[in-house]
Amino acid sequence: MECLCLVWALEKLHYYLDGTVFDVITDCNAVKSLLNMKTPNRHMLRWQIAIQEYRGNMTIVHKSGNIHKNADGLSRWALANTPENPAWVPQEEHHIEGICVTDIGTEFFNKAKESYKIDKNFHILSQLLMKDCKDPSLSSK
């Protein structure tokens, strides 16, 4: 997560950082080792490529979380999604009004099976899905 945050910050602050020498101070060892990984996974590889242009000007410094409390608190205390938050995204709230649990008998499933047989669109889809099926119990008859 911290590696992705570094990539995001470098992209957002590119105009300020391009051509300047700067330090990235972090309490995350993964960020420090990101540039030197021998066999990164695909995400880490993408992030390595994204930060390559800063490699000569950027120094990643590890600072323990015990010492780095000012930044540690910022990364852990999320702001509420309210209009006062600069990153506010209006979202429609959905509340669960109630849950009803009922037993659906076999009659429902039998009717569903029968209706699939006469539905021409589902029949075509079913044939396409089952065409290469190796399990005889799943193939259409």
XYZ file of C-alpha atoms in Angstrom, residues 51-127:
77
model
C 9.477 5.672 -10.187
C 12.550 5.003 -12.370
C 12.763 8.599 -13.611
C 13.246 9.801 -10.023
C 15.906 7.213 -9.151
C 18.892 9.578 -9.437
C 17.249 12.436 -7.536
C 15.293 10.528 -4.891
C 16.655 8.983 -1.714
C 14.378 6.688 0.268
C 15.115 6.942 3.988
C 13.662 4.521 6.526
C 12.546 6.086 9.799
C 11.032 3.837 12.459
C 7.323 4.291 13.169
C 8.171 4.922 16.829
C 10.179 7.987 15.802
C 7.935 8.944 12.884
C 4.714 9.454 14.858
C 3.604 12.606 13.030
C 3.241 10.795 9.696
C 2.154 7.525 11.266
C -0.936 9.168 12.728
C -1.875 10.699 9.382
C -1.777 7.345 7.656
C -4.028 5.695 10.230
C -6.734 8.279 10.875
C -9.074 8.362 7.906
C -11.222 11.413 7.304
C -14.960 10.975 7.123
C -16.545 11.219 3.688
C -18.211 14.593 4.344
C -18.359 17.807 2.289
C -15.675 19.300 4.585
C -13.192 16.625 3.434
C -11.241 17.827 0.337
C -11.423 14.277 -1.067
C -15.202 14.083 -0.566
C -17.077 11.917 -3.037
C -20.868 12.190 -2.871
C -22.338 8.737 -2.496
C -25.866 7.533 -2.209
C -26.346 5.747 1.085
C -28.132 2.421 1.118
C -29.578 1.134 4.351
C -30.871 -2.366 5.001
C -34.461 -2.036 6.142
C -35.029 -5.681 6.881
C -34.082 -9.214 5.994
C -36.617 -11.926 5.265
C -35.524 -15.554 5.164
C -37.883 -18.013 3.521
C -37.582 -21.597 2.433
C -37.781 -21.936 -1.336
C -39.165 -25.342 -2.126
C -38.122 -27.614 -4.944
C -41.169 -26.518 -6.957
C -39.523 -23.138 -7.622
C -36.323 -24.751 -8.894
C -38.248 -27.226 -11.060
C -40.184 -24.337 -12.663
C -36.911 -22.471 -13.235
C -35.381 -25.528 -14.953
C -38.424 -25.934 -17.185
C -38.467 -22.247 -18.134
C -34.779 -22.423 -19.100
C -35.595 -25.207 -21.568
C -38.101 -23.050 -23.472
C -36.119 -19.776 -23.299
C -34.345 -19.557 -26.684
C -31.723 -17.033 -25.482
C -30.769 -19.095 -22.454
C -30.699 -22.249 -24.572
C -28.101 -20.679 -26.906
C -26.021 -19.519 -23.942
C -26.315 -22.924 -22.291
C -25.183 -24.680 -25.469
